[in-house]
PDB file of C-alpha atoms in Angstrom:
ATOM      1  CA  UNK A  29     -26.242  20.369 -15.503  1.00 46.00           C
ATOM      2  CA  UNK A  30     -25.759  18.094 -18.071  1.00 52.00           C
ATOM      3  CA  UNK A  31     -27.447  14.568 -18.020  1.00 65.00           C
ATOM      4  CA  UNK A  32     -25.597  11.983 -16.979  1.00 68.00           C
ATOM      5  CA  UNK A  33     -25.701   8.589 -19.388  1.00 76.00           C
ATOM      6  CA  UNK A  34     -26.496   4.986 -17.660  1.00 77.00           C
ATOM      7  CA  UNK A  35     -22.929   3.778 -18.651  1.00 77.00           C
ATOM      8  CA  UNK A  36     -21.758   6.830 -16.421  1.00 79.00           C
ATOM      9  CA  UNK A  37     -23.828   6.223 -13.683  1.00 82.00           C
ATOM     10  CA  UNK A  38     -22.321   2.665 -13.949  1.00 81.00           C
ATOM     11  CA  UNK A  39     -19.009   3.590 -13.777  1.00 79.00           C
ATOM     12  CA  UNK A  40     -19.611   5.858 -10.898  1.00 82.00           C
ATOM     13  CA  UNK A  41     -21.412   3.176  -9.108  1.00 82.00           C
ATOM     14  CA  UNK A  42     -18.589   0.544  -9.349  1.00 83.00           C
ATOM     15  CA  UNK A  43     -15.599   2.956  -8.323  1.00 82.00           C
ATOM     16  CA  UNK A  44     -18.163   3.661  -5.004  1.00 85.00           C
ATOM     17  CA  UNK A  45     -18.596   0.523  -4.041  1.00 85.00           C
ATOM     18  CA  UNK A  46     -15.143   0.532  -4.765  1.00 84.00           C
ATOM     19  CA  UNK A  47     -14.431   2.854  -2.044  1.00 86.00           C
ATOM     20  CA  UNK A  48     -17.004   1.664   0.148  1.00 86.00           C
ATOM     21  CA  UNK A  49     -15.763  -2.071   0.523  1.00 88.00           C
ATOM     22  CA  UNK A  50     -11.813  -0.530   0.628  1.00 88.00           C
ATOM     23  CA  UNK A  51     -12.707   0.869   3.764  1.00 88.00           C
ATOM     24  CA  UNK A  52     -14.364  -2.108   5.289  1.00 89.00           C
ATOM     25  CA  UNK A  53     -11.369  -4.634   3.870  1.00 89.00           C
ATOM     26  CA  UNK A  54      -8.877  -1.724   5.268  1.00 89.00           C
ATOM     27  CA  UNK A  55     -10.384  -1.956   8.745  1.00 90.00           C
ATOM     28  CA  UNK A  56     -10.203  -5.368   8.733  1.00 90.00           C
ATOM     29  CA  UNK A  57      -6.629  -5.628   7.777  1.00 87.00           C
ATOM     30  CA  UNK A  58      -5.570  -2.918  10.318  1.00 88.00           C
ATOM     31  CA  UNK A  59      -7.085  -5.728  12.803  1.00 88.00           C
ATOM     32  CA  UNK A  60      -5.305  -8.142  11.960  1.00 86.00           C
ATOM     33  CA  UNK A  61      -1.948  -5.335  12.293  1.00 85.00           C
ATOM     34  CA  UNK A  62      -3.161  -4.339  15.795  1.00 88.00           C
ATOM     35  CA  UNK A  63      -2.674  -8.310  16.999  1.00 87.00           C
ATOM     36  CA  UNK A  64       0.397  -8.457  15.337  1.00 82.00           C
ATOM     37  CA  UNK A  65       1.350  -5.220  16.937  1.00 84.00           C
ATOM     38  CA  UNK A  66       0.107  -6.539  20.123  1.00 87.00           C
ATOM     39  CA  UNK A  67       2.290 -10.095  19.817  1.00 83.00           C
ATOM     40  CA  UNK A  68       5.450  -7.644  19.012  1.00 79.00           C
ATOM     41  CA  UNK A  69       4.879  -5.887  22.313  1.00 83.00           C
ATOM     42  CA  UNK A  70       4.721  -9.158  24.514  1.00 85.00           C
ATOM     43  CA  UNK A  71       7.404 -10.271  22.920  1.00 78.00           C
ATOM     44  CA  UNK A  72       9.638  -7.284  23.619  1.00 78.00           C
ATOM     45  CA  UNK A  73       8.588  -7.486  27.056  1.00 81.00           C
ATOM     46  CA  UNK A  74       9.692 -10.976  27.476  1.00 82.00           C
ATOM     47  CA  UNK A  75      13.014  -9.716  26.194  1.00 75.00           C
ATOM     48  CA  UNK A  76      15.128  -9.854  29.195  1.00 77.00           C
ATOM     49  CA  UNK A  77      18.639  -8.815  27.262  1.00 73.00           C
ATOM     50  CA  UNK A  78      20.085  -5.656  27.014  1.00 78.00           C
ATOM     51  CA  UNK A  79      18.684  -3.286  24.544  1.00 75.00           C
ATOM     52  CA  UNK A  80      21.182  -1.150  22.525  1.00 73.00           C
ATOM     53  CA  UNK A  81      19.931   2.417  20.902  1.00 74.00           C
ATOM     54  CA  UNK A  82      19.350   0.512  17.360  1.00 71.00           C
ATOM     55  CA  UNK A  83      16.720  -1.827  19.263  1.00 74.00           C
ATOM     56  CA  UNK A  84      14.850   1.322  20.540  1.00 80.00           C
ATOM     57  CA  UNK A  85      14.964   3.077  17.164  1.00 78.00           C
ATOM     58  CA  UNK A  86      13.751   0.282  15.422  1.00 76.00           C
ATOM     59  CA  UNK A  87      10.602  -0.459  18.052  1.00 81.00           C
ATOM     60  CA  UNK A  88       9.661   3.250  17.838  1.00 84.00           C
ATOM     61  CA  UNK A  89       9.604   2.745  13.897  1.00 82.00           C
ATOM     62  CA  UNK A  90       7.442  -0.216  14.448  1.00 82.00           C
ATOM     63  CA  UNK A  91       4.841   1.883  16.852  1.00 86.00           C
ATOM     64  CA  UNK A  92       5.646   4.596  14.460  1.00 88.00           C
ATOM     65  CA  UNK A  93       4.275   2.834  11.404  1.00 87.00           C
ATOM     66  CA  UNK A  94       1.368   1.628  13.394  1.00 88.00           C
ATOM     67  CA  UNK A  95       0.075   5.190  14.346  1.00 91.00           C
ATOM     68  CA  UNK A  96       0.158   6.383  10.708  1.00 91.00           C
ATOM     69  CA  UNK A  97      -1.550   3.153   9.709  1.00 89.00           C
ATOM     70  CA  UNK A  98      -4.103   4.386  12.289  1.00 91.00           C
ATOM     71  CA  UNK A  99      -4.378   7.792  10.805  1.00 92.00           C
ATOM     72  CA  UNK A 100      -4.872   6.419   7.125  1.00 90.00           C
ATOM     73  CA  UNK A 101      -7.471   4.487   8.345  1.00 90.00           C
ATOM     74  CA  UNK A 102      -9.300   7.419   9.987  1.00 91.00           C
ATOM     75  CA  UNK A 103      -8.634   9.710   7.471  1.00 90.00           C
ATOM     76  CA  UNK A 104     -10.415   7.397   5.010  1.00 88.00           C
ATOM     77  CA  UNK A 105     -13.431   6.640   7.360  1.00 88.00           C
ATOM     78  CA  UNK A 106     -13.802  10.244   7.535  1.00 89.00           C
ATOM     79  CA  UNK A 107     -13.758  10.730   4.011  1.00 88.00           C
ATOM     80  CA  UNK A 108     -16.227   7.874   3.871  1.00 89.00           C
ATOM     81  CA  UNK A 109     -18.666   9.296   6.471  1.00 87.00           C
ATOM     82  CA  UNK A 110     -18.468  12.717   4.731  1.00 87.00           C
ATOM     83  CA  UNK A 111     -19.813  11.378   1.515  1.00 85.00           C
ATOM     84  CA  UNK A 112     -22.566   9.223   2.331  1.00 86.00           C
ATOM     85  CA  UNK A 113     -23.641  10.771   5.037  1.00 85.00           C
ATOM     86  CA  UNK A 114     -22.866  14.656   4.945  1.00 81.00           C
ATOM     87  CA  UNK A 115     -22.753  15.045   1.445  1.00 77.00           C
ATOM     88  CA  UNK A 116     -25.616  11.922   0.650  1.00 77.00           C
ATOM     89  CA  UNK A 117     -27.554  11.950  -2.687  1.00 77.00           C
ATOM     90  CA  UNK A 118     -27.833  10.308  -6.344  1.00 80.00           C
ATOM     91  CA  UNK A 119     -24.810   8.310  -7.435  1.00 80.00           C
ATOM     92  CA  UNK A 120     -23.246  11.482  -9.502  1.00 81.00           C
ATOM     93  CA  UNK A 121     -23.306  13.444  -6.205  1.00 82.00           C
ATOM     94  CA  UNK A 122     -21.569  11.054  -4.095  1.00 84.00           C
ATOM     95  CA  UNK A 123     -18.665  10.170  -6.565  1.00 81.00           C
ATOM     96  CA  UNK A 124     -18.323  14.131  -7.352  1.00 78.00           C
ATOM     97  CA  UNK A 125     -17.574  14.417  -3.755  1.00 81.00           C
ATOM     98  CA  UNK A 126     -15.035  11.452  -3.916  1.00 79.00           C
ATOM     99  CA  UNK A 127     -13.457  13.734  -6.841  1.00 74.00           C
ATOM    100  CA  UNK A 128     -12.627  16.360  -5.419  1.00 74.00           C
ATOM    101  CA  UNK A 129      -9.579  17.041  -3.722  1.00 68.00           C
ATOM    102  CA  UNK A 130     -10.440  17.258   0.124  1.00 76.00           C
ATOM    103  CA  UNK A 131      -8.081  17.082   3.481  1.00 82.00           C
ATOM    104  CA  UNK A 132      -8.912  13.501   3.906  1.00 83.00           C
ATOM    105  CA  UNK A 133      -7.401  12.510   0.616  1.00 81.00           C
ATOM    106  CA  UNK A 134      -4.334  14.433   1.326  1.00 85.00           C
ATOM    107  CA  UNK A 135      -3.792  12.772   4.746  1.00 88.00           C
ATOM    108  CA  UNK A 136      -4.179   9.484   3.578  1.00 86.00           C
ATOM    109  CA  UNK A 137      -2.018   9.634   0.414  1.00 85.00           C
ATOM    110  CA  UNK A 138       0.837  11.542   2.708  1.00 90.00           C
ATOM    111  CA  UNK A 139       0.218   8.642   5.269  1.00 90.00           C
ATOM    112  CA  UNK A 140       1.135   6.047   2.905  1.00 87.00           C
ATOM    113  CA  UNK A 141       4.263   8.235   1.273  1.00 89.00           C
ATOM    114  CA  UNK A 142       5.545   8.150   4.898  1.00 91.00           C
ATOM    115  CA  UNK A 143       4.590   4.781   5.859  1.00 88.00           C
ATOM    116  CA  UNK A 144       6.609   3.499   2.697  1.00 87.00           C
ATOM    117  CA  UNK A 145       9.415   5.758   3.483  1.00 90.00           C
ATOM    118  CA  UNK A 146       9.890   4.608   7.112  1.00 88.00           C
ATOM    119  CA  UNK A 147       9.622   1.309   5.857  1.00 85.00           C
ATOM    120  CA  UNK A 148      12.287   1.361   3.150  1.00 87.00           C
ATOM    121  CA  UNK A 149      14.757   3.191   5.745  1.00 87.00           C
ATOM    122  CA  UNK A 150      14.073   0.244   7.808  1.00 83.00           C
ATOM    123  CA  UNK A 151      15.209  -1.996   5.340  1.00 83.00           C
ATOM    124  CA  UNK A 152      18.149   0.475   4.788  1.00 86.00           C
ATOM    125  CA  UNK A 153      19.458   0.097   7.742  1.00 84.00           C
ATOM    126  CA  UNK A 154      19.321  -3.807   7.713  1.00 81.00           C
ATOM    127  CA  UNK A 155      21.477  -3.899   4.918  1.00 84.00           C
ATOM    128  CA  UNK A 156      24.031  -1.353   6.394  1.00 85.00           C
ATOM    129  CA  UNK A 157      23.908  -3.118   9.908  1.00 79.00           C
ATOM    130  CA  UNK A 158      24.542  -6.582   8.207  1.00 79.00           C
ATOM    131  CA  UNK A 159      27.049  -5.744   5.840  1.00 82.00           C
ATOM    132  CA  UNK A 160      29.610  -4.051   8.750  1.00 79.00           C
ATOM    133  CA  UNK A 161      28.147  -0.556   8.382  1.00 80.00           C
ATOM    134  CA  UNK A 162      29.117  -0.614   4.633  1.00 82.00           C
ATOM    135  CA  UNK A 163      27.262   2.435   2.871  1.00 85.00           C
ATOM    136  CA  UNK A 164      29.145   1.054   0.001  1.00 88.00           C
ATOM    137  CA  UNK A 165      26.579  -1.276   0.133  1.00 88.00           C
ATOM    138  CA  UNK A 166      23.758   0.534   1.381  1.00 88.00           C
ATOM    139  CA  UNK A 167      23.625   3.074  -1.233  1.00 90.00           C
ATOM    140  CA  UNK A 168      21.603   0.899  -3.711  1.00 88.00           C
ATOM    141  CA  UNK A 169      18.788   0.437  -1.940  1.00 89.00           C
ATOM    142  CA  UNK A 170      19.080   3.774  -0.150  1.00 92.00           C
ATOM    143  CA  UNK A 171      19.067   5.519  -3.780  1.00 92.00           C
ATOM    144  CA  UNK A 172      15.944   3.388  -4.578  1.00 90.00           C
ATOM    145  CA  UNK A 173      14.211   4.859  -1.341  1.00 91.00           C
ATOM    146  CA  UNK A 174      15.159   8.048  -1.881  1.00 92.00           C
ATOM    147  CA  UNK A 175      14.120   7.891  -5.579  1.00 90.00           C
ATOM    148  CA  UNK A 176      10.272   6.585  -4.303  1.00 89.00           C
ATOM    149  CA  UNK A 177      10.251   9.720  -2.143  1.00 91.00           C
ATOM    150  CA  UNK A 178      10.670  11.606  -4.597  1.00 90.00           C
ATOM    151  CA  UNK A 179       7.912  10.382  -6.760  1.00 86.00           C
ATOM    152  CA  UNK A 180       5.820   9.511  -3.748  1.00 86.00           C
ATOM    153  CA  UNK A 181       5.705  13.354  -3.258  1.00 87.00           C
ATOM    154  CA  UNK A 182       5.091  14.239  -6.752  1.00 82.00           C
ATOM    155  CA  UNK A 183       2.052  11.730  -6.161  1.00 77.00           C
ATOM    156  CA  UNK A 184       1.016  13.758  -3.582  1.00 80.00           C
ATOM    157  CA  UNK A 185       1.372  16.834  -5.848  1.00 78.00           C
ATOM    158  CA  UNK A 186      -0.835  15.777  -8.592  1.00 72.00           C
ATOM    159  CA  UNK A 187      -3.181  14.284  -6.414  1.00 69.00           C
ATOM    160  CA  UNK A 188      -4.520  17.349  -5.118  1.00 70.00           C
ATOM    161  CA  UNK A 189      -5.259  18.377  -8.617  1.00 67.00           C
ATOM    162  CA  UNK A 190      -8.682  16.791  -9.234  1.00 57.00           C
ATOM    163  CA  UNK A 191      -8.935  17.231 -13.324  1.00 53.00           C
ATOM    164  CA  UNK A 192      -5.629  14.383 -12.985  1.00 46.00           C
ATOM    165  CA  UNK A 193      -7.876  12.403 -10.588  1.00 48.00           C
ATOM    166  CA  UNK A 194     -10.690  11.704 -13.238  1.00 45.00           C
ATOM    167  CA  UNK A 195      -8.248  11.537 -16.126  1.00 49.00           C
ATOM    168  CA  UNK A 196      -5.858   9.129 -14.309  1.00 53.00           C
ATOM    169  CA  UNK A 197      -2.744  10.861 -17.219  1.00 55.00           C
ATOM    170  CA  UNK A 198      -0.649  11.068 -13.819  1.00 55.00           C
ATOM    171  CA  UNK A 199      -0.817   7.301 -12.639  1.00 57.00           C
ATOM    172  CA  UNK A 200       0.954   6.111 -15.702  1.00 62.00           C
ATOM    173  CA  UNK A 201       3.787   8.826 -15.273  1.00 67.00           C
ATOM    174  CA  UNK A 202       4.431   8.286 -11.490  1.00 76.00           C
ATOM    175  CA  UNK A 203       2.514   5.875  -9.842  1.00 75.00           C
ATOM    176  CA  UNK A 204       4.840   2.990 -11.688  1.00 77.00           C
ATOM    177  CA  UNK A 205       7.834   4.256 -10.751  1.00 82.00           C
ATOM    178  CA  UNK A 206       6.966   4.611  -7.600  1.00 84.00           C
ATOM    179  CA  UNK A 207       5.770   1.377  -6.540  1.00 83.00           C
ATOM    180  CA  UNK A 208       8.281  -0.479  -9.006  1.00 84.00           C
ATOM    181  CA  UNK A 209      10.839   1.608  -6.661  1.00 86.00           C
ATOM    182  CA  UNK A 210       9.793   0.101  -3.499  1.00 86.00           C
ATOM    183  CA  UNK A 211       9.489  -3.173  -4.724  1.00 85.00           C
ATOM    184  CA  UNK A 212      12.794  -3.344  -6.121  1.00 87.00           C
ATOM    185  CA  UNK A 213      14.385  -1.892  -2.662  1.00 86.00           C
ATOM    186  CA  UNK A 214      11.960  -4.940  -1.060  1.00 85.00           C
ATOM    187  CA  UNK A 215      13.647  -7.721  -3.174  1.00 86.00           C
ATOM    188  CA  UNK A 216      17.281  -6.169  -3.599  1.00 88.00           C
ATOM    189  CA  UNK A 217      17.500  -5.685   0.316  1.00 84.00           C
ATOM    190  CA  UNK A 218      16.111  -9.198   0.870  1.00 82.00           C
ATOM    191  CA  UNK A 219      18.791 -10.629  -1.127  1.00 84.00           C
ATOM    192  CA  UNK A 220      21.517  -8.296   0.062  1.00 85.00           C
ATOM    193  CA  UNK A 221      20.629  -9.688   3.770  1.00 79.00           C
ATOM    194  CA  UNK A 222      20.653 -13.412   2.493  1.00 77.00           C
ATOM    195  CA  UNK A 223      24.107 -13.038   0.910  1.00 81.00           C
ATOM    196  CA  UNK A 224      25.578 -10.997   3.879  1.00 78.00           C
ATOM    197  CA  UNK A 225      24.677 -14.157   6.156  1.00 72.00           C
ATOM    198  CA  UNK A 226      25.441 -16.405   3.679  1.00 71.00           C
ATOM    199  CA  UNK A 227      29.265 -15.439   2.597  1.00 74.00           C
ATOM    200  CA  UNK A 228      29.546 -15.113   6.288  1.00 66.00           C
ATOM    201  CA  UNK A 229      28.774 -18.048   7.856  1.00 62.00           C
ATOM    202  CA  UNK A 230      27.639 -20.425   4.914  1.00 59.00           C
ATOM    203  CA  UNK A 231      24.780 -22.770   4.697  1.00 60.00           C
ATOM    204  CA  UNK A 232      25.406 -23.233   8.880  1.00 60.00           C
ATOM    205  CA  UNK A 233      24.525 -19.746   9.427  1.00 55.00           C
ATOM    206  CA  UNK A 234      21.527 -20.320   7.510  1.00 56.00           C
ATOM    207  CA  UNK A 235      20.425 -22.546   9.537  1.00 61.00           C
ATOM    208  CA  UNK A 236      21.298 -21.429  12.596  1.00 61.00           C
ATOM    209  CA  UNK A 237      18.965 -18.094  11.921  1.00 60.00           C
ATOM    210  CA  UNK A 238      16.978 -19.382   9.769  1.00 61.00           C
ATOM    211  CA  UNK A 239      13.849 -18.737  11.900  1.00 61.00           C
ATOM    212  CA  UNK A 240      14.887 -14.949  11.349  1.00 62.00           C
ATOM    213  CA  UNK A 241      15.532 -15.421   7.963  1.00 63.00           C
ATOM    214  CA  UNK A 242      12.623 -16.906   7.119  1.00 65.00           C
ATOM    215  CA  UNK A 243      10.686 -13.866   8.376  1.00 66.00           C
ATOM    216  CA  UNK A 244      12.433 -11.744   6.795  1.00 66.00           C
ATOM    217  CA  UNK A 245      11.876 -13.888   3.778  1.00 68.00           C
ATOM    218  CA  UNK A 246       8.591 -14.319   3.943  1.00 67.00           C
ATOM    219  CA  UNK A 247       7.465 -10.962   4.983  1.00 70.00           C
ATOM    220  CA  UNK A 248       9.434  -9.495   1.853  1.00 73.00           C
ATOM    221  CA  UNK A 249       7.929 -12.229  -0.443  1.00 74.00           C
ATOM    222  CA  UNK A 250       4.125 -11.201   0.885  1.00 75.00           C
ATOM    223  CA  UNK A 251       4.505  -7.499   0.218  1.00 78.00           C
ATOM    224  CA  UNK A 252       6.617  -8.142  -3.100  1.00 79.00           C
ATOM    225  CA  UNK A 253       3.307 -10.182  -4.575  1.00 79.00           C
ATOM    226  CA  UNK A 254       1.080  -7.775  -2.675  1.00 79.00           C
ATOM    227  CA  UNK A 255       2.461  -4.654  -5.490  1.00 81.00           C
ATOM    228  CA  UNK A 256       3.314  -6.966  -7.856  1.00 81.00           C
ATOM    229  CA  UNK A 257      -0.685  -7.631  -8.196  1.00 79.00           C
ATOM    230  CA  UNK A 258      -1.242  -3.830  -7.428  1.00 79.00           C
ATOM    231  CA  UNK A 259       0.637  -2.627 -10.157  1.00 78.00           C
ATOM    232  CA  UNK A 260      -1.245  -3.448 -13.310  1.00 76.00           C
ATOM    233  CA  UNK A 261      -4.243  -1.669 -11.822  1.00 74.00           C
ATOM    234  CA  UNK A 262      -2.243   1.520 -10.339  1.00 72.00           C
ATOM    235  CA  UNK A 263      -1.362   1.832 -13.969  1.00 71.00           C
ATOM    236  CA  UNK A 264      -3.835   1.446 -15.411  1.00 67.00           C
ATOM    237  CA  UNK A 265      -5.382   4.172 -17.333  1.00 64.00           C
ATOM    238  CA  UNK A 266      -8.993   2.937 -18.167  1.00 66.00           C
ATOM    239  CA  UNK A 267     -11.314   5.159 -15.343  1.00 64.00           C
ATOM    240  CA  UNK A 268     -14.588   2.666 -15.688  1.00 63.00           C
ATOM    241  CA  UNK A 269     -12.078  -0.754 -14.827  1.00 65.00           C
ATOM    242  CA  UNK A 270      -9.653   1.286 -12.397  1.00 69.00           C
ATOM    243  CA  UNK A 271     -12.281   0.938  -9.540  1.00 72.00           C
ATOM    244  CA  UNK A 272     -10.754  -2.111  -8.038  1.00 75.00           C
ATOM    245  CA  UNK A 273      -7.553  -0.387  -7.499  1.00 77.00           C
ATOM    246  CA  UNK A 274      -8.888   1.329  -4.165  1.00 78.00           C
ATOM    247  CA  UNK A 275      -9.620  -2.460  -2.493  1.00 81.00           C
ATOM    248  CA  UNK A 276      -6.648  -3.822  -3.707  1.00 80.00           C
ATOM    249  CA  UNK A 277      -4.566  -0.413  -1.921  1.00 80.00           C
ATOM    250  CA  UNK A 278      -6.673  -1.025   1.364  1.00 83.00           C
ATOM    251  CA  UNK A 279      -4.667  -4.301   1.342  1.00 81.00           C
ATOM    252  CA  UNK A 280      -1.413  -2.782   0.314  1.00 80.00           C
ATOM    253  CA  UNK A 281      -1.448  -0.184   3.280  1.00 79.00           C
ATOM    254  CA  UNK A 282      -1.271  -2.361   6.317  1.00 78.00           C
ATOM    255  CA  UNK A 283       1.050  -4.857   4.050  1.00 78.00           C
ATOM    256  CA  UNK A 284       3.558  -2.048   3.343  1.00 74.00           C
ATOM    257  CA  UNK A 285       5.101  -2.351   7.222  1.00 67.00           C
ATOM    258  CA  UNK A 286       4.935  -6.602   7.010  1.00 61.00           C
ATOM    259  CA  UNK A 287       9.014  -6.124   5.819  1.00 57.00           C
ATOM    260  CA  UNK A 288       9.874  -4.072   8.894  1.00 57.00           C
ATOM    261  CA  UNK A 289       7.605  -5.991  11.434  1.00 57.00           C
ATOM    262  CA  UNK A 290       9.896  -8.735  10.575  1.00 53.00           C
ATOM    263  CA  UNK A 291      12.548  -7.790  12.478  1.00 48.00           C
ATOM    264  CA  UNK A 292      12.368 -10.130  15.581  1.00 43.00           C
ATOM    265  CA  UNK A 293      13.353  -8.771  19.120  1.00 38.00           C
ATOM    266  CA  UNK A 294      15.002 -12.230  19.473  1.00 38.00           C
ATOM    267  CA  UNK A 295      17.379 -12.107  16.475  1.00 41.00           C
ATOM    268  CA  UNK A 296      19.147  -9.070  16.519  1.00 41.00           C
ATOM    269  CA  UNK A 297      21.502  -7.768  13.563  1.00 42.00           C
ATOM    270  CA  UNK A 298      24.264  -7.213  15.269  1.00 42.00           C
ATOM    271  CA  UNK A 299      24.268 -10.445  16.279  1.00 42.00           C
ATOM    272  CA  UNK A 300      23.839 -12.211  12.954  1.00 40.00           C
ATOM    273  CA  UNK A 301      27.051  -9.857  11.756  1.00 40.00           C
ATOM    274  CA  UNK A 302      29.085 -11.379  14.530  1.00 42.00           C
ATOM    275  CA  UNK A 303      28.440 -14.987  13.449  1.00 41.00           C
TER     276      UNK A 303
END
């Protein structure tokens, strides 16, 4: 086996700390979700209205989302318990672990594809519900969502190929794209939704929902800055400073659903298209 240099070790040391604090920040963050998730459910159960099939489709998104933010969180504590414990040793052996493409990996990086993809559908079918059921409308961000999938899949694809996960080559080919996808289905929906209420009902509409607006709004906002900071290290192709990339996903994860959680029991769709 051939020696390892100091710089190496270095390296390898940084991108496990890397992984070791991504999993603490990760579980901290999914704490954080589960109170949210918690205040959601109250909420709904205050609800005394009538619930239409949209409402019940949308809340089973919502615990949907949550359960797959559960099992990326698992997945990664069992990839973290599997390295330093099970497979414990020097630095080299632990990140050579890390390297290599395992079932934990693949769970978690299909966990976030999906999580993503149920969120952008959400956000889909905002902008169809407030526009009159217009796929007219619809189809821009539902192109943008189905163009993600299809590079969040291919990201899957490569990333069970562990020569691409030390040379990073694939993150500047479809990592971008991906993300910059998403984002720009986050911030065109957003805007779609303003307008809708806008042209509708004018600045009194506004104001009238603004309390929904304004988590819609801010939710989008959050998770738009959230990849906007993500994506220069995603893209990155330098290995030794692409370490912080893993903490800085850890806070994307639980952050990708903040768009959809938005969607208050109290302020309905349907009922903003009618104003």
């Amino acid at each position: 086996m051939a020696a390892v240099s100091p710089a190496e070790i270095a390296i390898y040391h940084s991108w496990i700390d890397a992984y070791l604090v991504s999993a603490f920040v990760e579980l901290f963050m999914d704490g954080l979700y589960t109170a949210l998730i918690i205040v959601t459910i109250l909420v709904i159960a205050s609800i005394k209205q009538k619930r239409s099939l949209s409402d019940y489709v949308i809340y089973a998104s919502l615990f949907l989302l949550y359960a797959m933010c559960m099992v990326h969180l698992g997945s990664w504590a069992a990839h973290i318990h599997d390295a330093f414990i099970n497979h414990t040793g020097d630095t080299s052996t632990v990140f050579a672990f890390f390297s290599l493409a395992s079932h934990q990996a693949i769970v978690r990086d299909v966990m976030a594809v999906a999580m993503t993809l149920v969120a952008d559908l959400i956000l889909v079918w905002r902008v169809f519900a407030v526009w009159g059921s217009s796929w007219k409308i619809a189809s821009v961000p539902l192109i943008l969502t189905l163009f993600a999938l299809a590079f969040g899949i291919q990201y899957i694809d490569l990333a069970t190929k562990p020569s691409n996960l030390v040379s990073l080559k694939w993150i500047t080919d479809v990592a971008g794209i991906y993300y910059g996808s998403t984002l720009g289905n986050t911030v065109i929906s957003t805007l779609l939704i303003l307008l809708r209420v806008h042209s509708l009902s004018g600045t009194k509409g506004i104001n009238r929902y603004w309390r929904f607006l304004s988590l819609v709004v801010e939710s989008a906002a959050l998770y738009s800055v959230i990849l906007i900071i993500y994506m220069p290290y995603v893209t990155g192709t330098d290995f030794a400073t692409h370490a912080p990339t893993e903490i800085v996903q850890s806070v994307v994860i639980p952050i990708t659903v903040s768009p959809s959680l938005s969607m208050n029991p109290c302020y309905p769709l349907e009922v903003i298209y009618n104003v």
